[in-house]
Amino acid sequence: MSKEAIWEAAKQSIVEADEDMAMKALADAEAEGLDLVDLLGTGYSAGMQELGDQFGRGEIFLPELIFATEVMKAVSAEIEGKMDMSAVQNNGVLVIGTVEGDVHDIGKGIVASLVKTNGVEVHDLGREVPAQKFVDAAIEYNADFVGSSALLTTTMTVQKDIEEALKEAGVRDKVKTMIGGAPVTTRWADKIGADAYCEDASDTVNFILDWMKK
């Protein structure tokens, strides 16, 4: 079976929220000796990206997105379990969460999975996370990166609060802050003093890996 066919099956398994198909694509990739991190990053994630776009256009509804995310989580866990994560180069520590007042954590979950498979230690704080909790976790885990997701314009201000709280705690210069979410922009990142605006999971991975090389 060709690599392209397996990648396409992986993508479709997420689009169709079909866990059996997702696991078969994984088994096929293993049988062919393909890179599983690559499969997660460009196969399954492409399906998630497509669904995100469809959701944005109003072509699918939240339950469909949630079903697909469950499949994504299952296959990510399977891939992580198959890989010796200790052998993966350590590329820093990321604390990530969806800000207080916001219950959306689909995109954030995908970012966490993809970042983890790239050798970054990830501490996912979940959703509805207050600014201070990001700071406490950054100190506790000695984080290199703090990522926050806001999907509502009303909760974006918490990202600003995180910047302020990190400064107050005296650790702002020890971490790189990344922000994301549908209404978030580079302009907003500049305005609040965040280090980066990341549009999606691969953007986040690239920012982290580029920074760790410096």
Coordinates of C-alpha atoms in Angstrom, one line a residue:
M1 CA 0.0 0.0 0.0
S2 CA 1.5 3.4 -0.9
K3 CA 2.3 6.0 1.6
E4 CA -0.1 8.4 -0.1
A5 CA -3.0 5.9 0.2
I6 CA -2.3 5.4 3.9
W7 CA -2.0 9.2 4.5
E8 CA -5.3 9.7 2.7
A9 CA -7.0 6.9 4.7
A10 CA -5.7 8.5 7.9
K11 CA -7.2 11.8 6.9
Q12 CA -10.5 10.3 5.9
S13 CA -10.8 8.4 9.1
I14 CA -10.8 11.7 11.0
V15 CA -13.2 13.4 8.6
E16 CA -15.6 10.5 9.0
A17 CA -14.8 10.0 12.7
D18 CA -14.2 6.4 12.1
E19 CA -11.9 4.9 14.7
D20 CA -11.6 1.5 13.1
M21 CA -10.4 3.1 9.9
A22 CA -8.0 5.3 11.9
M23 CA -6.5 2.3 13.6
K24 CA -6.2 0.4 10.3
A25 CA -4.3 3.3 8.7
L26 CA -2.0 3.2 11.7
A27 CA -1.5 -0.6 11.4
D28 CA -0.9 -0.2 7.6
A29 CA 1.7 2.6 8.3
E30 CA 3.5 0.4 10.8
A31 CA 3.5 -2.6 8.3
E32 CA 5.1 -0.3 5.7
G33 CA 7.6 1.0 8.2
L34 CA 6.4 4.6 7.8
D35 CA 7.1 7.4 10.3
L36 CA 4.2 7.5 12.8
V37 CA 4.9 11.1 13.9
D38 CA 4.7 12.1 10.3
L39 CA 1.5 10.2 9.9
L40 CA 0.0 12.0 12.9
G41 CA 1.2 15.4 11.7
T42 CA 0.3 15.2 8.1
G43 CA -2.3 12.4 7.8
Y44 CA -4.7 12.6 10.8
S45 CA -4.1 16.3 11.4
A46 CA -5.0 17.1 7.8
G47 CA -8.4 15.5 8.5
M48 CA -8.8 17.6 11.6
Q49 CA -7.8 20.7 9.7
E50 CA -10.4 20.0 7.0
L51 CA -13.1 19.5 9.6
G52 CA -12.1 22.7 11.3
D53 CA -12.5 24.5 8.0
Q54 CA -15.9 22.9 7.4
F55 CA -17.0 23.8 10.9
G56 CA -15.9 27.4 10.3
R57 CA -18.0 27.5 7.1
G58 CA -21.0 26.1 9.0
E59 CA -21.1 22.9 7.0
I60 CA -20.8 20.6 10.0
F61 CA -21.8 21.0 13.6
L62 CA -20.0 20.7 17.0
P63 CA -21.1 17.1 17.7
E64 CA -19.4 15.9 14.5
L65 CA -16.2 17.8 15.4
I66 CA -16.3 16.3 18.9
F67 CA -16.6 12.7 17.6
A68 CA -13.7 13.3 15.3
T69 CA -11.6 14.7 18.1
E70 CA -12.2 11.6 20.2
V71 CA -10.8 9.5 17.3
M72 CA -7.9 11.9 17.0
K73 CA -7.2 11.5 20.8
A74 CA -7.4 7.7 20.6
V75 CA -5.0 7.5 17.7
S76 CA -2.6 10.0 19.2
A77 CA -2.5 8.0 22.4
E78 CA -1.8 4.9 20.4
I79 CA 1.0 6.5 18.5
E80 CA 2.5 8.0 21.7
G81 CA 2.3 4.5 23.3
K82 CA 4.2 2.9 20.4
M83 CA 7.0 5.4 20.5
D84 CA 9.7 5.5 23.1
M85 CA 9.2 9.2 24.0
S86 CA 12.3 9.2 26.2
A87 CA 14.4 8.5 23.0
V88 CA 12.8 11.6 21.3
Q89 CA 15.0 14.6 21.7
N90 CA 13.8 16.9 24.5
N91 CA 12.6 20.0 22.9
G92 CA 11.5 21.9 26.0
V93 CA 8.4 22.1 28.2
L94 CA 5.1 23.6 27.2
V95 CA 2.2 24.5 29.5
I96 CA -1.0 24.9 27.5
G97 CA -4.7 25.5 28.2
T98 CA -7.9 27.1 27.1
V99 CA -8.5 30.3 29.0
E100 CA -11.1 31.0 31.7
G101 CA -14.6 31.5 30.4
D102 CA -13.9 29.3 27.3
V103 CA -14.9 25.6 27.0
H104 CA -13.5 25.0 23.6
D105 CA -10.6 22.6 23.7
I106 CA -10.6 20.7 20.4
G107 CA -7.9 22.7 18.7
K108 CA -5.9 23.0 21.8
G109 CA -6.0 19.2 22.3
I110 CA -4.7 18.7 18.7
V111 CA -1.9 21.2 19.4
A112 CA -0.9 19.3 22.6
S113 CA -0.9 15.9 20.8
L114 CA 1.2 17.1 17.9
V115 CA 3.6 19.1 20.0
K116 CA 4.1 16.1 22.3
T117 CA 5.0 13.8 19.4
N118 CA 7.8 16.3 18.5
G119 CA 9.6 15.6 21.8
V120 CA 8.2 18.5 23.8
E121 CA 7.0 17.8 27.3
V122 CA 3.4 19.0 27.5
H123 CA 1.3 19.9 30.5
D124 CA -2.3 20.4 29.3
L125 CA -4.2 22.3 31.9
G126 CA -7.6 21.7 30.1
R127 CA -10.2 24.4 29.6
E128 CA -11.6 27.3 31.7
V129 CA -8.1 27.9 33.0
P130 CA -7.6 31.2 35.0
A131 CA -4.5 33.3 34.2
Q132 CA -2.9 32.6 37.5
K133 CA -3.0 28.9 36.9
F134 CA -1.0 29.3 33.7
V135 CA 1.6 31.1 35.8
D136 CA 1.6 28.6 38.7
A137 CA 2.1 25.7 36.2
A138 CA 4.8 27.5 34.3
I139 CA 6.7 27.9 37.6
E140 CA 6.0 24.3 38.8
Y141 CA 7.1 22.6 35.6
N142 CA 9.9 25.1 34.8
A143 CA 8.2 25.7 31.4
D144 CA 9.9 27.1 28.3
F145 CA 6.6 27.9 26.6
V146 CA 3.2 29.0 27.7
G147 CA 0.4 28.5 25.2
S148 CA -3.2 29.8 25.6
S149 CA -6.2 29.3 23.4
A150 CA -9.2 31.6 23.2
L151 CA -12.1 30.9 20.9
L152 CA -14.3 33.8 21.9
T153 CA -13.6 37.5 21.6
T154 CA -14.8 37.9 25.1
T155 CA -12.2 35.6 26.6
M156 CA -9.2 37.0 24.6
T157 CA -8.5 39.5 27.4
V158 CA -7.4 36.5 29.6
Q159 CA -4.5 36.1 27.3
K160 CA -3.5 39.7 28.2
D161 CA -4.0 38.8 31.9
I162 CA -1.6 35.9 31.5
E163 CA 1.1 38.3 30.2
E164 CA 0.6 40.6 33.2
A165 CA 0.5 37.7 35.7
L166 CA 3.8 36.3 34.3
K167 CA 5.4 39.7 34.7
E168 CA 4.1 40.1 38.2
A169 CA 5.5 36.6 39.1
G170 CA 8.9 37.7 37.7
V171 CA 9.0 34.8 35.2
R172 CA 7.9 36.5 31.9
D173 CA 11.5 36.6 30.6
K174 CA 11.9 32.9 31.3
V175 CA 9.2 31.8 29.0
K176 CA 8.0 32.3 25.4
T177 CA 4.3 32.9 25.2
M178 CA 2.1 31.7 22.3
I179 CA -1.5 32.5 21.7
G180 CA -4.1 31.0 19.4
G181 CA -7.8 30.7 18.7
A182 CA -10.2 31.7 16.0
P183 CA -10.5 35.5 16.8
V184 CA -6.8 35.8 17.8
T185 CA -4.4 37.6 15.4
T186 CA -0.7 38.6 15.1
R187 CA -1.9 42.1 15.8
W188 CA -3.4 41.0 19.1
A189 CA -0.2 39.1 20.0
D190 CA 1.8 42.3 19.4
K191 CA -0.6 44.4 21.4
I192 CA -0.5 42.3 24.5
G193 CA 3.2 41.5 24.2
A194 CA 3.0 37.8 23.4
D195 CA 5.9 36.2 21.6
A196 CA 3.9 34.5 18.9
Y197 CA 0.5 34.0 17.3
C198 CA 0.1 30.4 16.2
E199 CA -2.6 29.7 13.6
D200 CA -2.7 25.9 14.0
A201 CA -0.9 22.9 15.5
S202 CA 1.9 22.8 12.9
D203 CA 2.5 26.5 13.4
T204 CA 2.9 25.9 17.1
V205 CA 5.3 23.0 16.6
N206 CA 7.4 25.0 14.1
F207 CA 7.7 28.0 16.5
I208 CA 8.8 25.7 19.4
L209 CA 11.3 23.7 17.4
D210 CA 12.7 26.9 15.7
W211 CA 13.1 28.5 19.1
M212 CA 14.8 25.5 20.7
K213 CA 17.4 25.5 18.0
K214 CA 18.5 29.1 18.9

